[in-house]
Coordinates of C-alpha atoms in Angstrom, one line a residue:
X1 CA -32.2 47.5 50.1
X2 CA -31.2 43.8 50.6
X3 CA -34.6 42.6 49.4
X4 CA -34.7 45.2 46.3
X5 CA -31.3 44.0 45.2
X6 CA -32.3 40.3 45.1
X7 CA -35.5 41.0 43.4
X8 CA -33.5 43.4 40.8
X9 CA -31.2 40.3 40.0
X10 CA -33.9 37.8 39.9
X11 CA -35.8 39.8 37.4
X12 CA -32.3 40.2 35.3
X13 CA -31.7 36.9 35.3
X14 CA -35.4 35.8 34.3
X15 CA -35.0 38.3 31.3
X16 CA -31.5 37.5 30.4
X17 CA -32.4 33.7 30.5
X18 CA -36.2 33.7 28.7
X19 CA -35.2 36.6 26.3
X20 CA -31.9 38.4 25.9
X21 CA -30.0 35.2 25.3
X22 CA -32.6 34.1 22.8
X23 CA -33.4 37.1 21.0
X24 CA -29.5 38.2 21.0
X25 CA -26.6 36.3 22.4
X26 CA -25.9 34.2 25.5
X27 CA -22.9 34.0 27.9
X28 CA -21.8 31.5 29.3
X29 CA -22.6 30.9 33.1
X30 CA -24.2 34.3 33.3
X31 CA -27.9 32.8 34.4
X32 CA -25.9 30.9 37.3
X33 CA -24.2 34.0 38.2
X34 CA -27.2 36.5 38.2
X35 CA -29.4 34.0 40.1
X36 CA -26.4 33.4 42.8
X37 CA -26.3 37.1 43.3
X38 CA -30.0 37.0 43.4
X39 CA -29.8 33.9 46.2
X40 CA -26.9 35.9 48.0
X41 CA -28.5 39.2 48.7
X42 CA -32.0 37.3 49.5
X43 CA -29.8 35.1 52.3
X44 CA -28.6 38.2 53.4
X45 CA -31.8 39.7 53.8
X46 CA -33.4 36.9 55.7
X47 CA -30.4 36.7 58.1
X48 CA -31.2 40.4 58.9
X49 CA -34.6 40.5 59.5
X50 CA -34.3 37.1 61.4
X51 CA -36.6 35.7 59.0
X52 CA -36.7 31.7 60.4
X53 CA -35.5 29.5 57.2
X54 CA -38.9 27.5 57.4
X55 CA -40.4 30.6 56.5
X56 CA -40.0 29.7 52.5
X57 CA -40.2 26.1 52.6
X58 CA -43.5 24.2 52.1
X59 CA -44.8 20.9 52.3
X60 CA -44.6 21.0 48.2
X61 CA -41.3 22.0 47.9
X62 CA -40.0 19.5 51.0
X63 CA -41.4 16.9 48.7
X64 CA -39.7 17.8 45.7
X65 CA -36.3 18.1 47.9
X66 CA -37.2 14.7 48.6
X67 CA -38.0 13.8 45.2
X68 CA -34.6 15.0 44.0
X69 CA -32.7 13.2 46.6
X70 CA -34.9 10.0 45.6
X71 CA -34.0 10.0 42.0
X72 CA -30.2 10.6 42.3
X73 CA -30.0 7.6 45.0
X74 CA -32.0 5.0 42.6
X75 CA -30.3 6.6 39.3
X76 CA -26.9 6.4 40.8
X77 CA -27.5 2.4 40.9
X78 CA -29.7 2.1 37.5
X79 CA -27.8 4.7 35.0
X80 CA -24.6 4.1 33.1
X81 CA -23.7 7.6 32.9
X82 CA -23.6 8.9 36.5
X83 CA -22.6 12.3 35.5
X84 CA -25.2 13.2 33.4
X85 CA -27.7 12.1 36.2
X86 CA -25.9 14.3 38.4
X87 CA -26.0 17.1 36.0
X88 CA -29.9 16.5 35.8
X89 CA -30.6 16.2 39.3
X90 CA -28.7 19.4 39.7
X91 CA -30.6 21.9 37.0
X92 CA -33.7 20.1 38.6
X93 CA -32.5 21.5 42.2
X94 CA -31.9 25.1 40.8
X95 CA -34.9 25.2 39.6
X96 CA -36.3 24.1 42.9
X97 CA -34.1 26.9 44.6
X98 CA -35.7 29.5 42.4
X99 CA -39.2 28.5 43.6
X100 CA -38.0 28.3 47.2
X101 CA -36.1 31.8 46.9
X102 CA -39.1 33.1 45.4
X103 CA -41.7 32.0 47.8
X104 CA -39.1 33.8 50.5
X105 CA -39.6 37.0 48.7
X106 CA -43.3 36.7 48.6
X107 CA -43.4 36.1 52.2
X108 CA -41.2 39.1 52.6
X109 CA -43.8 41.2 50.8
X110 CA -46.9 39.4 51.9
X111 CA -48.1 38.5 48.6
X112 CA -47.2 37.3 45.0
X113 CA -47.5 40.1 43.3
X114 CA -43.5 40.4 42.3
X115 CA -43.9 36.7 40.6
X116 CA -46.9 38.0 38.8
X117 CA -45.3 41.2 37.8
X118 CA -42.0 39.5 36.5
X119 CA -44.2 37.2 34.5
X120 CA -46.3 39.8 33.3
X121 CA -42.9 41.9 31.8
X122 CA -41.7 39.0 30.2
X123 CA -44.9 37.7 28.2
X124 CA -45.4 41.5 27.3
X125 CA -41.4 41.9 25.9
X126 CA -41.7 38.6 24.3
X127 CA -45.2 39.0 22.8
X128 CA -44.5 42.4 21.3
X129 CA -41.0 41.1 19.8
X130 CA -43.0 38.0 18.3
X131 CA -45.7 40.6 17.0
X132 CA -43.3 43.1 15.4
X133 CA -40.4 40.9 14.5
X134 CA -41.3 37.5 14.7
X135 CA -40.0 34.8 12.3
X136 CA -40.9 31.4 11.1
X137 CA -39.9 28.6 13.5
X138 CA -37.2 26.4 11.6
X139 CA -38.7 23.7 9.5
X140 CA -42.3 24.9 9.7
X141 CA -44.8 27.8 9.4
X142 CA -45.5 28.6 12.8
X143 CA -44.3 32.0 14.3
X144 CA -42.0 32.6 16.8
X145 CA -39.7 35.2 18.7
X146 CA -37.1 33.7 16.8
X147 CA -36.3 31.0 14.2
X148 CA -34.8 28.7 16.8
X149 CA -37.3 29.3 19.9
X150 CA -39.7 26.6 20.3
X151 CA -43.4 28.6 19.7
X152 CA -44.8 25.7 22.1
X153 CA -42.7 27.2 24.9
X154 CA -43.5 30.9 23.7
X155 CA -47.4 29.8 23.6
X156 CA -47.2 28.3 27.2
X157 CA -45.8 31.6 28.2
X158 CA -48.4 33.9 27.1
X159 CA -51.4 31.5 28.7
X160 CA -49.1 32.1 31.6
X161 CA -49.4 36.0 31.1
X162 CA -53.2 35.7 30.3
X163 CA -53.1 34.0 34.2
X164 CA -51.7 37.0 35.5
X165 CA -53.4 39.7 33.9
X166 CA -56.7 38.0 35.5
X167 CA -54.9 37.9 38.8
X168 CA -54.1 41.3 38.9
X169 CA -57.7 42.3 37.6
X170 CA -59.2 45.2 39.5
X171 CA -62.7 45.4 38.5
X172 CA -63.7 48.6 40.2
X173 CA -61.2 50.6 38.2
X174 CA -61.3 51.3 34.3
X175 CA -57.7 51.3 33.3
X176 CA -57.0 48.0 35.0
X177 CA -59.8 46.3 33.0
X178 CA -58.5 48.3 29.8
X179 CA -55.4 47.1 30.5
X180 CA -56.5 43.4 30.9
X181 CA -58.5 43.5 28.0
X182 CA -55.7 44.8 26.0
X183 CA -52.9 42.5 27.1
X184 CA -55.0 39.7 27.1
X185 CA -55.7 40.6 23.0
X186 CA -52.2 41.0 23.0
X187 CA -51.5 37.5 24.2
X188 CA -54.2 35.6 22.8
X189 CA -52.8 36.8 19.2
X190 CA -49.7 35.8 19.9
X191 CA -50.8 32.4 20.8
X192 CA -52.5 32.2 17.2
X193 CA -49.3 33.3 15.1
X194 CA -47.4 30.5 17.4
X195 CA -50.1 28.0 16.4
X196 CA -49.2 26.0 19.6
X197 CA -52.9 23.7 20.4
X198 CA -52.4 23.1 23.7
X199 CA -51.4 26.8 24.5
X200 CA -54.8 28.0 22.2
X201 CA -57.0 25.3 24.3
X202 CA -55.2 26.1 27.4
X203 CA -55.9 29.8 26.9
X204 CA -59.6 29.4 26.0
X205 CA -60.4 27.2 29.3
X206 CA -58.8 29.9 31.1
X207 CA -60.8 32.5 30.0
X208 CA -64.0 30.6 30.0
X209 CA -63.4 29.3 33.6
X210 CA -62.7 32.8 34.7
X211 CA -65.9 34.1 33.0
X212 CA -67.9 31.5 34.5
X213 CA -66.7 31.1 38.2
X214 CA -64.4 34.1 39.2
X215 CA -66.5 37.2 36.9
X216 CA -69.7 36.9 38.6
X217 CA -68.3 36.9 42.0
X218 CA -65.8 39.5 41.6
X219 CA -68.6 41.9 40.5
X220 CA -70.9 41.2 43.3
X221 CA -70.1 43.7 45.5
X222 CA -69.0 46.5 43.0
X223 CA -71.5 49.4 42.6
X224 CA -74.2 49.0 40.2
X225 CA -72.8 52.0 37.7
X226 CA -69.5 50.0 37.7
X227 CA -71.0 46.8 37.1
X228 CA -72.6 47.8 34.4
X229 CA -69.4 49.4 33.2
X230 CA -67.7 46.0 33.6
X231 CA -70.4 44.2 31.6
X232 CA -70.5 46.4 28.9
X233 CA -67.2 46.4 28.4
X234 CA -66.9 42.8 28.8
X235 CA -69.1 42.5 26.1
X236 CA -67.7 44.7 23.5
X237 CA -64.6 42.9 23.9
X238 CA -66.2 39.9 23.6
X239 CA -68.0 41.1 19.8
X240 CA -64.5 42.7 18.9
X241 CA -62.3 39.6 19.5
X242 CA -65.0 37.8 17.3
X243 CA -64.9 40.5 14.7
X244 CA -61.3 41.1 14.7
X245 CA -59.6 37.8 15.6
X246 CA -62.2 35.4 13.8
X247 CA -61.0 36.2 10.0
X248 CA -57.4 35.9 11.2
X249 CA -58.1 32.8 12.8
X250 CA -59.7 31.5 9.9
X251 CA -56.8 32.0 7.8
X252 CA -54.3 30.9 10.6
X253 CA -51.9 27.6 10.5
X254 CA -53.4 26.9 14.0
X255 CA -56.6 25.8 12.0
X256 CA -55.2 23.3 10.2
X257 CA -53.3 22.2 13.3
X258 CA -56.5 21.8 15.2
X259 CA -58.3 19.9 12.4
X260 CA -55.5 17.8 11.5
X261 CA -53.6 14.8 12.8
X262 CA -49.7 15.7 12.2
X263 CA -46.5 14.1 11.7
X264 CA -45.8 15.4 15.0
X265 CA -49.2 14.1 16.9
X266 CA -48.2 10.6 15.7
X267 CA -44.6 10.8 16.8
X268 CA -46.1 12.1 20.5
X269 CA -47.9 8.8 20.5
X270 CA -44.8 7.2 19.7
X271 CA -43.1 8.5 23.1
X272 CA -45.5 7.8 25.2
X273 CA -45.9 4.3 24.2
X274 CA -42.4 4.3 24.4
X275 CA -42.2 5.8 27.6
X276 CA -45.2 3.1 29.0
X277 CA -42.6 0.5 27.9
X278 CA -39.9 1.9 30.0
X279 CA -42.1 2.4 32.6
X280 CA -43.0 -1.2 32.6
X281 CA -39.5 -2.4 32.5
X282 CA -39.0 -0.7 35.8
X283 CA -42.1 0.4 37.5
X284 CA -41.1 1.1 40.8
X285 CA -38.0 3.2 40.1
X286 CA -37.8 3.5 36.6
X287 CA -34.9 4.1 34.0
X288 CA -33.4 7.1 35.8
X289 CA -33.7 10.8 35.9
X290 CA -34.0 12.3 32.7
X291 CA -32.6 9.2 31.0
X292 CA -35.3 9.0 28.7
X293 CA -33.8 11.2 26.2
X294 CA -30.6 9.2 26.1
X295 CA -32.4 5.8 25.2
X296 CA -35.1 6.8 23.2
X297 CA -34.9 6.4 19.5
X298 CA -36.6 9.8 19.4
X299 CA -33.4 11.2 20.9
X300 CA -35.5 13.6 23.2
X301 CA -37.6 13.9 26.0
X302 CA -40.9 12.7 26.7
X303 CA -42.9 15.9 26.0
X304 CA -45.3 14.7 28.9
X305 CA -44.9 15.0 32.6
X306 CA -46.9 12.0 33.5
X307 CA -45.0 10.1 31.2
X308 CA -41.7 11.2 32.0
X309 CA -41.9 11.1 35.8
X310 CA -43.5 7.6 35.5
X311 CA -40.4 6.4 33.1
X312 CA -37.5 8.1 34.8
X313 CA -38.6 7.4 38.3
X314 CA -41.3 4.9 38.5
X315 CA -44.5 4.6 40.6
X316 CA -42.3 5.9 43.8
X317 CA -40.8 9.0 42.3
X318 CA -44.5 10.1 40.6
X319 CA -46.3 9.6 43.8
X320 CA -43.6 11.9 45.7
X321 CA -43.7 14.5 42.6
X322 CA -47.3 14.5 41.8
X323 CA -48.7 14.7 45.5
X324 CA -47.2 18.2 45.7
X325 CA -49.9 19.3 43.0
X326 CA -52.5 17.4 45.0
X327 CA -51.7 19.1 48.2
X328 CA -51.6 22.7 46.1
X329 CA -55.2 21.9 44.6
X330 CA -56.2 20.8 48.4
X331 CA -55.0 24.2 50.3
X332 CA -56.5 26.3 47.2
X333 CA -60.0 24.5 48.1
X334 CA -59.8 25.5 51.6
X335 CA -58.7 29.0 51.1
X336 CA -61.9 29.3 48.9
X337 CA -64.0 28.1 51.4
X338 CA -62.8 29.3 54.6
X339 CA -65.1 32.1 56.0
X340 CA -62.3 33.9 57.9
X341 CA -60.4 34.8 55.1
X342 CA -61.3 38.2 52.8
X343 CA -63.8 37.6 49.7
X344 CA -60.8 38.9 47.4
X345 CA -58.6 36.5 48.8
X346 CA -61.2 33.7 48.0
X347 CA -61.6 35.0 44.2
X348 CA -57.7 34.8 43.7
X349 CA -57.9 31.3 45.5
X350 CA -60.7 30.5 42.6
X351 CA -58.3 31.9 40.0
X352 CA -55.5 30.2 40.6
X353 CA -57.3 26.9 41.4
X354 CA -58.4 27.2 37.6
X355 CA -55.0 28.2 36.3
X356 CA -53.6 25.0 38.2
X357 CA -56.1 22.7 36.5
X358 CA -54.9 24.1 32.9
X359 CA -51.1 23.7 34.4
X360 CA -52.1 20.2 35.1
X361 CA -53.9 19.6 31.6
X362 CA -50.7 21.3 30.1
X363 CA -48.9 18.9 31.6
X364 CA -49.8 15.8 29.3
X365 CA -48.3 17.5 26.3
X366 CA -45.2 19.2 28.3
X367 CA -42.8 18.8 30.8
X368 CA -43.2 20.9 33.9
X369 CA -40.0 20.4 35.7
X370 CA -37.1 21.1 33.5
X371 CA -37.5 24.6 32.8
X372 CA -37.6 28.0 34.4
X373 CA -41.0 29.5 33.8
X374 CA -43.0 26.3 35.0
X375 CA -40.8 27.0 38.2
X376 CA -41.7 30.3 38.3
X377 CA -46.1 29.7 38.1
X378 CA -45.6 26.7 40.4
X379 CA -43.6 29.3 43.0
X380 CA -46.6 31.8 42.6
X381 CA -49.0 28.9 43.8
X382 CA -47.0 27.5 46.5
X383 CA -46.4 31.0 47.8
X384 CA -50.1 32.2 47.6
X385 CA -51.0 28.9 49.6
X386 CA -48.2 29.7 52.0
X387 CA -49.2 33.2 52.8
X388 CA -53.2 32.4 52.7
X389 CA -53.6 28.8 53.9
X390 CA -54.7 28.8 57.4
X391 CA -53.3 25.3 58.4
X392 CA -49.3 25.4 57.7
X393 CA -47.0 24.3 56.3

């Protein structure tokens, strides 16, 4: 009961933060209140079930705790506005608490199905809203959920949704195959509407990786009749995508964005160059956590995880923060190769490994540690490793 209440309020927080307040209106402090209630019920469940507190802590999250503390300590002596530093580190810490809470929930369940279900529900909600009621993003001809919502954020959410669909696919069930094909079509079409280049390329890479690395192993042990059906449905889907989406794609904004260098691309290059300049000025500890947007001539963050972490926290912070991704990858490789683990887990690990590669590539153009959705998918990867890795933590 307590765990279910925690899940309910966690879902409410995610939907409110990423959908309700974007489409309708916001209530000050609502995200924090819903998150606090969710964590409260989770802590109560942990206490009642006598689950060790370290059950939801991994080496990755421990590194990020050290990263937050190090950023707070070094930034205090570097930044002139300590209040802003504390607020920025606090926001990072809240996202970290979300990751740890989701890891605890996954340990209770013994799987990451809850995280995947929440992400899927949110992705479908946003995709349907965009397709039916979408509006041009302010100052551009890209379509988003509302005129004020950045279409690149929406596109990334669709990429996360595609990953969740592929993760949930049960090739032996016709209903599951149809659901995944329909959902992937909807999400991919929404990405085309957003005209987000990095989301489009990420979705293409994710699907190609799945076809080349996962699909063959997925159908290997399926009965012949199911195998033929799965391959036939896949071929029909690919042909349908080609016939239906090609004309839409050719007439879409994303074609122009993929084939031309825009002012936005030049701006980002300038941001990266500026971030490199800040890094050179203080290579060890950087210019202070989240301080790039206050010093930059562009008045915003650097639009790159790697540029941001190097400029703001230097070599020390970058080493601590990025080491967690290397640990995730090593664990996933071990899981996928461990003969003592079921084949279904091997496939899931390979699926997640491909998504992690996509996430790391996306990190060149987005910042992964400032917002909720990235924290949720990172929680899914970390929790999967916690549950299945043969050598914990």
